[in-house]
Amino acid sequence: MPVLFDRLCLVGLGLIGASIALAAREAGLVNTIVAVDADEGVCRRVGELGLADEITADAAAGAAGADCVIMCVPVGAIGSVAAQLGPALKPGAILSDVGSVKGVVLREGGPHVPAGVHFIPAHPVAGTEYSGPDAGLARLFRNRWCILTPPEGTEQAALDRLADFWRAMGANVEFMGADHHDLVLAITSHVPHLIAYNIVGTAADLEAVTQSEVIKFSAGGFRDFTRIAASDPTMWRDVFLNNKDAVLEMLGRFNEDLSALQRMIRWGDGDGLHALFTRTRAIRRGIIASGQETDAPDFGRQPGNAPKDS
Amino acid sequence: MPVLFDRLCLVGLGLIGASIALAAREAGLVNTIVAVDADEGVCRRVGELGLADEITADAAAGAAGADCVIMCVPVGAIGSVAAQLGPALKPGAILSDVGSVKGVVLREGGPHVPAGVHFIPAHPVAGTEYSGPDAGLARLFRNRWCILTPPEGTEQAALDRLADFWRAMGANVEFMGADHHDLVLAITSHVPHLIAYNIVGTAADLEAVTQSEVIKFSAGGFRDFTRIAASDPTMWRDVFLNNKDAVLEMLGRFNEDLSALQRMIRWGDGDGLHALFTRTRAIRRGIIASGQETDAPDFGRQPGNAPKDS
């Protein structure tokens, strides 16, 4: 793979920033990686892990001279980060991000982007429940989708280059408008996280069922929810605050449907329940067929993959 | 391991029945396995897989002479199955089941149990999203909990023997009353399944987001829910119809909590969101520490475990 960016600047070296550093290095896509992080401990760890060639806490200094700058910070921080590094960007550079909400990135990042800089928000739909530079994985983006939401008038050559960068890290690339992105992700990611956080919270608060019982018998289904409810709290707070309309809309639909289910249970409508439970099986088959999910029983983690068995 | 039951009769050879057959055989816990299934195709497949020594569609014939009979059928069928085989049970035999609801098993199974037969409902909290005799796994119960809910006055020797049987298949055994079981499982298993089924249904019905988008971008969180929403429809219909009170109670709490979260989003209460999202992380740590969950990122299925990568 040819070098796509001589100098790549990553702002924020959490799970995603660290994974980009590892993946871009492994694929030989960049000559120099500059890491920017406001957290001193993260900077030290980035150095120990050898994730970058240069490390600084100063976003403007890190972005100066970069051919591509990717802001890997919670979406609530995009405005202030863009304000810090915007003036330092060189003409022809690409400025991007990895946030899970795209409308807010355009609105709050856009005004700080100087003329001549290509601003192309992006969202790699990939991750794990772990956070921080140690959570980085070179293979994180393989066979996952990365959605680019270029504003109108984006230069095609810059867009192609950023798409090539993601493809070279193993991702499939999709393009759409920011508003549509925010609606799609509200149902495929944001509301699922919200209800996972919610049921874990509900279970933690019960007086008639002990915490130890919740943990012991979690293999009955509950534990599946705890994975995404262990995701980074700051990132997710920012997602909900910044995709409010789409999340509330999708949550409204979820609630309506749940009320209908609740009513079926109360009135003993077995046929209605059976029909829904049959329909939902097909969706999983589609996800497995698309390569976005494993077909191994129980995600392949059981039997034999539990800590005690290994 | 010594033989615990000379003759074990399994009624219903789905995921759980087939797994018991495999596990009991592997551990040398029984001499003869009798398989009973009303479905001709299942009987044929049980024969092909070599899961049992004798196969019959007649529950009474299969149960006659057995030292232990385990009904591995949806809880809605317990009453009629117990009525069929009850009269055939020999004195001193143990009659058990594997249903996810226990109150209904006592109520509907109990009246058909002759004097001298030990009726001990059980619930192995283990499973996968697959169904049928081919889904059986000898290791399914290892390091998982099996809950026994003996009615008052159960003979200790019979209880010990059934507990030993489950332990010998790798399970940890817990004892509790049927009502408490139904409450605990409502929050750790039934409501999680219900909301998983619900969100998968909600996503399938959207007009502004295509099915293909839901599938493509499911790695953002949605796909975690599709696993349990692919579980057996008949089994789960029966769970909800037969644990109505506890499910509606826990669902009520879930809804209250979700309304509070919804309000935090609407009014921009970032601190409230962050506090909940931080608290829920601890629960997962407890589940991992207890050996009920893997600590591998993304359930260990990614990166590299997706079909395309393998």
Coordinates of C-alpha atoms in Angstrom, one line a residue:
Chain A
M1 CA 0.0 0.0 0.0
P2 CA 1.4 3.4 -0.9
V3 CA 1.8 6.1 1.8
L4 CA -1.5 8.1 1.8
F5 CA -0.5 10.7 4.3
D6 CA 3.1 11.8 5.0
R7 CA 2.1 13.2 8.4
L8 CA -1.0 11.9 10.3
C9 CA -2.1 13.6 13.5
L10 CA -4.4 11.8 15.9
V11 CA -6.0 13.9 18.6
G12 CA -7.1 11.7 21.5
L13 CA -5.5 8.3 21.9
G14 CA -8.3 6.2 23.3
L15 CA -9.6 2.9 21.9
I16 CA -10.2 4.3 18.4
G17 CA -7.2 6.7 18.2
A18 CA -4.8 3.9 19.3
S19 CA -6.4 1.5 16.9
I20 CA -6.0 3.9 14.0
A21 CA -2.3 4.4 15.0
L22 CA -1.8 0.6 15.0
A23 CA -3.7 -0.1 11.8
A24 CA -2.2 2.8 9.8
R25 CA 1.3 1.8 10.8
E26 CA 0.7 -1.9 10.1
A27 CA -0.6 -1.1 6.6
G28 CA 2.2 1.3 5.9
L29 CA -0.3 4.2 5.2
V30 CA 1.7 7.0 6.9
N31 CA 5.2 8.1 7.4
T32 CA 4.9 10.0 10.7
I33 CA 2.2 9.7 13.4
V34 CA 1.8 12.6 15.7
A35 CA -0.2 11.8 18.9
V36 CA -2.0 14.6 20.7
D37 CA -3.6 14.0 24.1
A38 CA -4.5 16.4 26.8
D39 CA -4.0 13.7 29.4
E40 CA -0.5 13.4 30.7
G41 CA -0.9 9.7 31.7
V42 CA -2.2 8.9 28.2
C43 CA 0.7 10.6 26.6
R44 CA 3.1 8.6 28.7
R45 CA 1.4 5.3 27.9
V46 CA 1.3 6.2 24.1
G47 CA 5.1 6.6 24.4
E48 CA 5.5 3.3 26.2
L49 CA 3.4 1.5 23.7
G50 CA 5.3 3.0 20.8
L51 CA 2.0 4.2 19.2
A52 CA 3.4 7.4 17.7
D53 CA 6.5 9.1 16.5
E54 CA 5.8 12.4 18.2
I55 CA 3.6 13.1 21.2
T56 CA 2.3 16.4 22.5
A57 CA -0.4 17.8 24.6
D58 CA -0.7 20.8 22.3
A59 CA -3.3 20.2 19.6
A60 CA -2.2 23.2 17.5
A61 CA 1.4 22.2 17.6
G62 CA 0.5 18.6 16.7
A63 CA -1.8 19.6 13.8
A64 CA 0.6 22.0 12.3
G65 CA 2.0 20.5 9.1
A66 CA -0.1 17.4 9.2
D67 CA -1.6 16.1 6.0
C68 CA -4.5 14.5 7.9
V69 CA -5.8 15.3 11.3
I70 CA -8.4 12.9 12.9
M71 CA -10.1 14.0 16.1
C72 CA -10.7 10.9 18.2
V73 CA -12.5 12.6 21.1
P74 CA -16.0 12.4 22.5
V75 CA -18.3 14.4 20.3
G76 CA -18.9 17.0 23.0
A77 CA -15.3 18.0 22.7
I78 CA -15.2 18.4 19.0
G79 CA -16.0 22.2 19.0
S80 CA -13.2 23.1 21.4
V81 CA -10.7 20.7 19.8
A82 CA -11.5 22.1 16.4
A83 CA -11.1 25.7 17.7
Q84 CA -7.7 24.8 19.1
L85 CA -6.2 23.2 16.1
G86 CA -8.2 24.8 13.2
P87 CA -5.9 27.9 12.8
A88 CA -2.8 25.6 12.7
L89 CA -4.1 23.5 9.8
K90 CA -2.2 23.7 6.5
P91 CA -4.0 24.3 3.2
G92 CA -4.9 21.0 1.5
A93 CA -5.0 19.1 4.8
I94 CA -7.9 16.8 5.6
L95 CA -9.6 17.2 9.0
S96 CA -11.8 14.3 10.1
D97 CA -13.1 12.7 13.3
V98 CA -14.5 9.3 14.4
G99 CA -17.6 10.4 16.5
S100 CA -20.8 8.4 16.7
V101 CA -22.9 11.5 16.0
K102 CA -22.2 13.5 12.8
G103 CA -24.6 16.5 12.7
V104 CA -23.0 18.0 15.8
V105 CA -19.6 17.5 14.4
L106 CA -20.5 19.5 11.2
R107 CA -22.2 22.2 13.2
E108 CA -19.6 22.6 16.0
G109 CA -16.4 21.7 14.1
G110 CA -17.2 23.3 10.7
P111 CA -16.9 27.0 11.8
H112 CA -13.3 26.4 12.9
V113 CA -12.1 24.9 9.6
P114 CA -10.1 27.4 7.6
A115 CA -10.6 27.8 3.8
G116 CA -8.6 25.3 1.8
V117 CA -8.9 22.5 4.5
H118 CA -11.1 19.5 3.6
F119 CA -13.4 18.8 6.5
I120 CA -14.8 15.3 6.2
P121 CA -16.5 13.8 9.3
A122 CA -16.3 10.0 9.6
H123 CA -17.6 7.3 11.9
P124 CA -16.0 3.8 12.0
V125 CA -18.8 1.6 13.3
A126 CA -16.5 -0.6 15.4
G127 CA -15.3 -0.8 18.9
T128 CA -15.1 -2.9 22.1
E129 CA -16.2 -2.3 25.6
Y130 CA -12.6 -1.3 26.6
S131 CA -11.2 2.3 26.7
G132 CA -7.8 4.0 26.6
P133 CA -4.6 3.5 24.6
D134 CA -4.1 0.0 25.8
A135 CA -7.4 -1.1 24.3
G136 CA -6.2 -0.3 20.7
L137 CA -6.3 -3.1 18.2
A138 CA -4.8 -3.0 14.7
R139 CA -7.6 -5.3 13.4
L140 CA -10.5 -3.3 15.0
F141 CA -11.8 -1.9 11.7
R142 CA -11.5 -5.1 9.5
N143 CA -14.8 -6.0 7.9
R144 CA -16.5 -3.2 9.8
W145 CA -18.2 -0.2 8.1
C146 CA -16.9 3.3 8.2
I147 CA -19.4 6.0 7.3
L148 CA -18.2 9.3 5.8
T149 CA -20.6 12.3 5.9
P150 CA -18.9 14.8 3.6
P151 CA -20.6 18.3 3.6
E152 CA -21.8 19.5 0.2
G153 CA -19.0 20.7 -2.0
T154 CA -16.3 18.4 -0.6
E155 CA -13.5 17.9 -3.0
Q156 CA -13.7 14.5 -4.6
A157 CA -9.9 13.8 -4.4
A158 CA -9.8 14.5 -0.7
L159 CA -12.9 12.3 -0.1
D160 CA -11.3 9.5 -2.2
R161 CA -8.1 9.7 -0.2
L162 CA -9.8 9.5 3.2
A163 CA -12.0 6.6 1.9
D164 CA -8.9 4.8 0.7
F165 CA -7.3 5.3 4.1
W166 CA -10.2 3.6 5.8
R167 CA -10.3 0.8 3.2
A168 CA -6.6 0.2 3.7
M169 CA -7.2 -0.4 7.4
G170 CA -9.8 -3.1 6.5
A171 CA -13.0 -1.1 6.6
N172 CA -15.9 -1.0 4.1
V173 CA -16.7 2.6 3.3
E174 CA -20.2 4.1 3.0
F175 CA -21.3 7.7 2.3
M176 CA -24.4 9.4 3.6
G177 CA -25.7 12.7 4.9
A178 CA -25.1 13.5 8.5
D179 CA -28.8 13.6 9.4
H180 CA -29.5 10.2 8.0
H181 CA -26.4 8.8 9.7
D182 CA -27.7 10.1 13.0
L183 CA -31.0 8.5 12.5
V184 CA -29.6 5.1 11.4
L185 CA -27.1 5.0 14.3
A186 CA -29.8 6.0 16.8
I187 CA -31.5 2.7 16.2
T188 CA -28.5 0.5 15.5
S189 CA -26.3 1.8 18.3
H190 CA -27.5 4.6 20.5
V191 CA -30.9 3.2 21.7
P192 CA -29.4 -0.3 22.1
H193 CA -26.7 1.2 24.4
L194 CA -29.3 3.2 26.3
I195 CA -31.5 0.3 27.0
A196 CA -28.5 -1.9 27.9
Y197 CA -27.4 0.8 30.4
N198 CA -30.9 1.0 31.6
I199 CA -31.6 -2.6 32.4
V200 CA -28.2 -3.0 34.1
G201 CA -29.2 -0.1 36.3
T202 CA -32.6 -1.5 37.0
A203 CA -31.1 -4.8 38.0
A204 CA -28.6 -3.1 40.3
D205 CA -31.4 -1.3 42.2
L206 CA -33.7 -4.2 43.1
E207 CA -34.3 -4.8 46.8
A208 CA -35.9 -8.3 46.4
V209 CA -33.1 -9.7 44.2
T210 CA -29.5 -9.5 45.5
Q211 CA -26.6 -8.2 43.4
S212 CA -25.0 -11.6 43.7
E213 CA -28.1 -13.3 42.3
V214 CA -28.0 -11.0 39.3
I215 CA -24.4 -11.9 38.7
K216 CA -24.7 -15.6 39.3
F217 CA -27.7 -16.1 37.0
S218 CA -26.6 -13.6 34.3
A219 CA -26.0 -16.3 31.8
G220 CA -29.8 -16.4 31.3
G221 CA -29.5 -13.3 29.0
F222 CA -28.6 -10.4 31.2
R223 CA -24.8 -10.7 30.7
D224 CA -25.2 -10.0 27.0
F225 CA -26.3 -6.5 27.8
T226 CA -23.5 -5.8 30.3
R227 CA -20.9 -5.7 27.5
I228 CA -22.2 -2.6 25.8
A229 CA -23.2 -1.1 29.2
A230 CA -19.5 -1.2 30.1
S231 CA -18.6 1.2 27.3
D232 CA -16.9 4.5 27.9
P233 CA -19.3 6.8 30.0
T234 CA -18.0 10.1 28.7
M235 CA -18.3 9.1 25.1
W236 CA -21.8 7.8 25.6
R237 CA -23.0 10.8 27.6
D238 CA -21.9 13.0 24.7
V239 CA -23.6 10.8 22.2
F240 CA -27.0 11.1 23.9
L241 CA -26.7 14.8 24.6
N242 CA -25.7 15.5 21.0
N243 CA -28.1 13.2 19.1
K244 CA -31.1 14.0 21.3
D245 CA -33.8 14.3 18.6
A246 CA -33.1 11.1 16.8
V247 CA -32.6 9.1 20.0
L248 CA -35.8 10.4 21.5
E249 CA -37.7 9.6 18.3
M250 CA -36.3 6.0 18.2
L251 CA -36.9 5.6 21.9
G252 CA -40.5 6.7 21.4
R253 CA -41.0 3.9 18.9
F254 CA -39.2 1.4 21.1
N255 CA -41.5 2.4 23.9
E256 CA -44.7 2.1 21.8
D257 CA -43.6 -1.4 20.7
L258 CA -42.8 -2.4 24.2
S259 CA -46.2 -1.3 25.5
A260 CA -47.8 -3.5 22.8
L261 CA -45.7 -6.4 24.0
Q262 CA -46.5 -5.7 27.6
R263 CA -50.2 -5.7 26.7
M264 CA -49.8 -9.1 24.9
I265 CA -48.3 -10.6 28.0
R266 CA -51.0 -9.1 30.3
W267 CA -53.8 -10.4 28.1
G268 CA -52.1 -13.7 27.2
D269 CA -51.8 -13.1 23.5
G270 CA -49.5 -16.1 22.8
D271 CA -49.9 -15.9 19.0
G272 CA -48.8 -12.3 18.9
L273 CA -45.7 -13.0 21.0
H274 CA -44.8 -16.1 18.9
A275 CA -45.2 -14.1 15.7
L276 CA -42.8 -11.4 16.8
F277 CA -40.3 -13.9 18.2
T278 CA -40.2 -15.7 14.9
R279 CA -39.7 -12.6 12.9
T280 CA -36.7 -11.4 14.9
R281 CA -34.8 -14.6 14.1
A282 CA -34.5 -13.6 10.5
I283 CA -32.7 -10.4 11.3
R284 CA -29.9 -12.2 13.0
R285 CA -29.5 -14.5 10.1
G286 CA -29.1 -11.5 7.9
I287 CA -26.4 -10.0 10.2
I288 CA -24.5 -13.3 10.2
A289 CA -24.8 -13.6 6.4
S290 CA -23.4 -10.1 6.0
G291 CA -20.3 -11.0 8.0
Q292 CA -21.1 -8.6 10.8
E293 CA -21.6 -11.3 13.4
T294 CA -20.3 -14.8 14.2
D295 CA -22.6 -17.8 13.9
A296 CA -20.9 -19.6 16.7
P297 CA -23.4 -20.5 19.5
D298 CA -23.3 -18.0 22.3
F299 CA -20.9 -15.7 20.4
G300 CA -18.4 -18.5 20.6
R301 CA -17.7 -17.7 24.2
Q302 CA -19.4 -20.9 25.5
P303 CA -18.9 -23.7 26.3
G304 CA -15.2 -23.9 26.9
N305 CA -14.4 -20.2 26.5
A306 CA -15.4 -19.1 30.0
P307 CA -12.5 -18.2 32.3
K308 CA -13.0 -21.3 34.4
D309 CA -12.8 -23.6 31.4
S310 CA -9.8 -22.2 29.7
Chain B
M1 CA -18.3 -41.0 38.6
P2 CA -20.7 -43.8 39.8
V3 CA -23.9 -44.3 37.9
L4 CA -26.6 -42.1 39.5
F5 CA -29.6 -43.4 37.5
D6 CA -29.9 -46.8 35.8
R7 CA -32.5 -45.5 33.5
L8 CA -32.9 -41.8 32.5
C9 CA -35.8 -40.7 30.5
L10 CA -35.6 -37.3 28.7
V11 CA -38.9 -36.0 27.4
G12 CA -38.2 -33.4 24.6
L13 CA -34.9 -33.6 22.7
G14 CA -34.3 -29.9 22.0
L15 CA -31.2 -28.0 22.9
I16 CA -31.4 -28.8 26.6
G17 CA -32.6 -32.4 26.4
A18 CA -29.9 -33.2 23.8
S19 CA -27.3 -31.5 25.9
I20 CA -28.3 -33.5 29.0
A21 CA -28.1 -36.7 27.0
L22 CA -24.6 -35.9 25.8
A23 CA -23.4 -34.6 29.2
A24 CA -24.8 -37.5 31.2
R25 CA -23.4 -40.0 28.8
E26 CA -19.9 -38.4 28.7
A27 CA -19.8 -38.3 32.5
G28 CA -21.0 -41.9 32.8
L29 CA -24.0 -41.0 35.0
V30 CA -26.6 -43.3 33.5
N31 CA -26.8 -46.8 32.0
T32 CA -29.7 -46.3 29.7
I33 CA -31.1 -43.1 28.1
V34 CA -34.7 -43.2 26.9
A35 CA -35.6 -40.3 24.6
V36 CA -39.2 -39.3 24.2
D37 CA -40.3 -36.8 21.6
A38 CA -43.7 -36.2 20.0
D39 CA -42.0 -35.0 16.8
E40 CA -41.2 -37.7 14.4
G41 CA -38.4 -35.8 12.7
V42 CA -36.8 -35.1 16.1
C43 CA -37.0 -38.9 17.0
R44 CA -35.3 -39.7 13.7
R45 CA -32.5 -37.2 14.3
V46 CA -32.0 -38.4 17.8
G47 CA -31.4 -41.8 16.4
E48 CA -29.0 -40.5 13.8
L49 CA -27.1 -38.6 16.4
G50 CA -27.0 -41.6 18.7
L51 CA -28.3 -39.5 21.6
A52 CA -30.3 -42.3 23.2
D53 CA -30.6 -46.0 23.7
E54 CA -34.3 -46.1 23.2
I55 CA -36.5 -43.7 21.4
T56 CA -40.3 -43.4 21.5
A57 CA -43.1 -40.9 20.9
D58 CA -45.1 -42.3 23.8
A59 CA -44.3 -40.4 27.1
A60 CA -45.9 -43.1 29.3
A61 CA -44.0 -45.9 27.7
G62 CA -40.7 -44.0 27.9
A63 CA -41.2 -43.0 31.6
A64 CA -42.2 -46.5 32.7
G65 CA -39.4 -48.0 34.7
A66 CA -37.2 -44.9 34.6
D67 CA -35.3 -43.8 37.8
C68 CA -35.3 -40.2 36.7
V69 CA -37.5 -38.5 34.1
I70 CA -36.7 -34.9 33.0
M71 CA -39.3 -33.0 31.1
C72 CA -37.3 -30.8 28.6
V73 CA -40.3 -29.1 27.0
P74 CA -41.6 -25.5 26.9
V75 CA -43.3 -24.7 30.3
G76 CA -46.7 -24.4 28.7
A77 CA -46.6 -28.1 27.9
I78 CA -45.6 -29.3 31.4
G79 CA -49.2 -29.9 32.5
S80 CA -50.1 -32.2 29.6
V81 CA -46.8 -34.0 29.5
A82 CA -47.0 -34.7 33.3
A83 CA -50.5 -35.9 32.8
Q84 CA -49.4 -38.3 30.1
L85 CA -46.5 -39.8 32.0
G86 CA -47.4 -39.4 35.6
P87 CA -49.4 -42.6 36.0
A88 CA -46.5 -44.6 34.5
L89 CA -43.9 -43.4 37.0
K90 CA -42.5 -46.0 39.3
P91 CA -42.4 -45.4 43.1
G92 CA -39.1 -43.8 44.1
A93 CA -38.5 -42.2 40.7
I94 CA -37.5 -38.6 40.4
L95 CA -39.5 -36.4 38.1
S96 CA -37.9 -33.1 37.1
D97 CA -37.8 -30.5 34.4
V98 CA -35.6 -27.7 33.0
G99 CA -38.1 -24.9 32.5
S100 CA -37.3 -21.2 32.9
V101 CA -40.4 -20.6 35.1
K102 CA -40.9 -22.7 38.2
G103 CA -44.1 -21.7 39.9
V104 CA -46.2 -22.9 36.9
V105 CA -44.3 -26.2 36.8
L106 CA -45.2 -26.9 40.5
R107 CA -48.8 -25.8 39.9
E108 CA -49.5 -27.7 36.7
G109 CA -47.1 -30.6 37.0
G110 CA -47.6 -31.3 40.7
P111 CA -51.2 -32.7 40.6
H112 CA -50.1 -35.4 38.2
V113 CA -47.3 -36.8 40.3
P114 CA -48.2 -40.0 42.1
A115 CA -47.4 -40.6 45.7
G116 CA -43.9 -42.0 46.2
V117 CA -42.5 -40.1 43.2
H118 CA -40.1 -37.3 44.0
F119 CA -41.1 -34.1 42.1
I120 CA -38.2 -31.7 42.0
P121 CA -38.4 -28.8 39.4
A122 CA -35.0 -27.6 38.1
H123 CA -33.7 -24.8 35.9
P124 CA -30.2 -25.0 34.3
V125 CA -29.4 -21.3 33.5
A126 CA -27.6 -22.1 30.3
G127 CA -28.3 -22.2 26.7
T128 CA -27.5 -20.9 23.2
E129 CA -29.6 -19.2 20.6
Y130 CA -29.9 -22.5 18.7
S131 CA -32.7 -25.1 19.0
G132 CA -33.3 -28.8 18.3
P133 CA -31.3 -32.0 18.9
D134 CA -28.4 -30.8 16.7
A135 CA -27.9 -27.9 19.0
G136 CA -27.0 -30.1 22.0
L137 CA -23.6 -29.6 23.6
A138 CA -22.0 -31.9 26.3
R139 CA -20.3 -28.9 27.9
L140 CA -23.4 -26.6 27.9
F141 CA -23.8 -26.8 31.7
R142 CA -20.2 -26.4 32.8
N143 CA -19.7 -23.6 35.2
R144 CA -23.3 -22.5 34.8
W145 CA -25.9 -22.5 37.6
C146 CA -28.7 -25.0 37.9
I147 CA -31.5 -23.9 40.3
L148 CA -33.5 -26.5 42.1
T149 CA -36.9 -25.5 43.5
P150 CA -38.0 -28.5 45.6
P151 CA -41.5 -28.3 47.1
E152 CA -41.7 -28.4 50.9
G153 CA -41.3 -32.0 52.2
T154 CA -39.0 -33.2 49.4
E155 CA -37.0 -36.1 50.5
Q156 CA -33.4 -35.1 51.1
A157 CA -31.8 -38.2 49.5
A158 CA -33.7 -37.6 46.2
L159 CA -32.7 -33.9 46.3
D160 CA -29.1 -34.8 46.8
R161 CA -29.1 -37.3 44.0
L162 CA -30.6 -34.8 41.5
A163 CA -28.1 -32.1 42.7
D164 CA -25.3 -34.6 42.2
F165 CA -26.5 -35.4 38.7
W166 CA -26.3 -31.7 37.8
R167 CA -22.9 -31.2 39.5
A168 CA -21.5 -34.2 37.7
M169 CA -22.5 -32.5 34.4
G170 CA -20.4 -29.5 35.4
A171 CA -23.1 -27.2 36.9
N172 CA -23.1 -25.3 40.2
V173 CA -26.3 -26.0 42.1
E174 CA -28.5 -23.5 44.0
F175 CA -31.7 -24.1 45.9
M176 CA -34.5 -21.6 46.3
G177 CA -38.3 -21.3 46.4
A178 CA -40.2 -21.2 43.1
D179 CA -41.5 -17.7 43.6
H180 CA -38.1 -16.2 44.3
H181 CA -36.7 -18.0 41.3
D182 CA -39.4 -16.5 39.1
L183 CA -38.6 -13.0 40.3
V184 CA -34.8 -13.4 39.9
L185 CA -35.1 -14.9 36.4
A186 CA -37.6 -12.2 35.4
I187 CA -34.8 -9.6 35.7
T188 CA -31.8 -11.7 34.7
S189 CA -33.3 -13.4 31.8
H190 CA -37.0 -12.8 30.9
V191 CA -37.0 -9.0 30.7
P192 CA -33.7 -9.0 28.9
H193 CA -35.1 -11.3 26.3
L194 CA -38.2 -9.3 26.0
I195 CA -36.4 -6.0 25.3
A196 CA -34.1 -7.7 22.9
Y197 CA -37.0 -9.1 21.0
N198 CA -38.6 -5.7 21.1
I199 CA -35.7 -3.6 19.8
V200 CA -35.1 -6.0 17.0
G201 CA -38.7 -5.7 16.1
T202 CA -38.6 -1.9 16.3
A203 CA -35.6 -1.8 14.0
A204 CA -37.3 -4.1 11.5
D205 CA -40.3 -1.8 11.2
L206 CA -38.6 1.5 10.5
E207 CA -39.5 3.3 7.3
A208 CA -36.7 5.8 7.3
V209 CA -33.9 3.3 7.9
T210 CA -33.6 0.3 5.6
Q211 CA -33.3 -3.3 6.7
S212 CA -29.9 -3.4 5.0
E213 CA -28.7 -0.4 7.0
V214 CA -29.8 -2.0 10.2
I215 CA -27.7 -5.1 9.3
K216 CA -24.7 -3.3 7.9
F217 CA -24.2 -1.1 10.9
S218 CA -25.3 -3.6 13.6
A219 CA -21.8 -3.7 15.0
G220 CA -22.5 -0.4 16.7
G221 CA -24.4 -2.4 19.4
F222 CA -27.6 -3.7 17.9
R223 CA -26.1 -7.1 17.0
D224 CA -25.5 -8.0 20.6
F225 CA -29.3 -8.0 21.1
T226 CA -30.0 -10.2 18.1
R227 CA -28.4 -13.2 19.7
I228 CA -31.0 -13.7 22.4
A229 CA -33.7 -12.4 20.1
A230 CA -33.0 -15.5 18.0
S231 CA -33.9 -17.9 20.8
D232 CA -36.7 -20.5 20.5
P233 CA -40.1 -18.7 19.9
T234 CA -42.3 -21.3 21.5
M235 CA -40.1 -21.6 24.6
W236 CA -40.1 -17.9 25.1
R237 CA -43.8 -17.4 24.4
D238 CA -44.5 -19.9 27.2
V239 CA -42.1 -18.1 29.6
F240 CA -43.9 -14.8 29.2
L241 CA -47.4 -16.3 29.4
N242 CA -46.4 -18.2 32.5
N243 CA -44.3 -15.7 34.5
K244 CA -46.6 -12.8 33.8
D245 CA -46.7 -11.2 37.2
A246 CA -43.0 -11.1 37.8
V247 CA -42.2 -10.0 34.2
L248 CA -44.8 -7.2 34.3
E249 CA -43.4 -6.1 37.7
M250 CA -39.8 -6.0 36.5
L251 CA -40.9 -4.4 33.2
G252 CA -42.6 -1.7 35.2
R253 CA -39.3 -0.9 36.9
F254 CA -37.4 -1.0 33.7
N255 CA -39.9 1.5 32.2
E256 CA -39.7 3.8 35.1
D257 CA -36.0 3.9 34.9
L258 CA -36.1 4.3 31.1
S259 CA -38.4 7.3 31.5
A260 CA -35.9 8.9 33.9
L261 CA -33.1 8.4 31.4
Q262 CA -35.3 9.8 28.6
R263 CA -35.9 12.8 30.7
M264 CA -32.1 13.3 31.4
I265 CA -31.5 13.2 27.6
R266 CA -34.4 15.7 26.9
W267 CA -33.2 18.1 29.5
G268 CA -29.4 17.6 28.9
D269 CA -28.5 16.2 32.3
G270 CA -25.0 15.0 31.4
D271 CA -24.0 14.4 35.0
G272 CA -26.9 12.0 35.6
L273 CA -26.2 10.1 32.4
H274 CA -22.5 9.9 33.3
A275 CA -23.2 8.6 36.8
L276 CA -25.4 5.8 35.6
F277 CA -23.0 4.8 32.8
T278 CA -20.1 4.6 35.3
R279 CA -22.1 2.5 37.8
T280 CA -23.1 -0.1 35.2
R281 CA -19.4 -0.9 34.4
A282 CA -18.9 -2.4 37.9
I283 CA -21.7 -5.0 37.3
R284 CA -19.9 -6.4 34.3
R285 CA -16.7 -6.6 36.3
G286 CA -18.5 -8.7 38.9
I287 CA -19.9 -11.0 36.2
I288 CA -16.5 -11.5 34.7
A289 CA -14.9 -12.2 38.1
S290 CA -17.6 -14.8 38.9
G291 CA -16.7 -16.8 35.8
Q292 CA -20.1 -16.2 34.1
E293 CA -18.6 -14.1 31.3
T294 CA -15.5 -13.8 29.3
D295 CA -13.2 -10.7 29.6
A296 CA -12.1 -10.9 26.0
P297 CA -13.0 -7.7 24.2
D298 CA -16.2 -7.9 22.2
F299 CA -17.0 -11.4 23.7
G300 CA -13.8 -12.6 21.9
R301 CA -15.6 -12.6 18.6
Q302 CA -13.7 -9.7 17.2
P303 CA -11.4 -8.9 15.6
G304 CA -10.5 -11.9 13.7
N305 CA -13.4 -14.1 14.7
A306 CA -15.9 -12.8 12.2
P307 CA -16.7 -15.3 9.4
K308 CA -15.0 -13.2 6.8
D309 CA -11.7 -13.2 8.7
S310 CA -11.6 -16.9 9.6

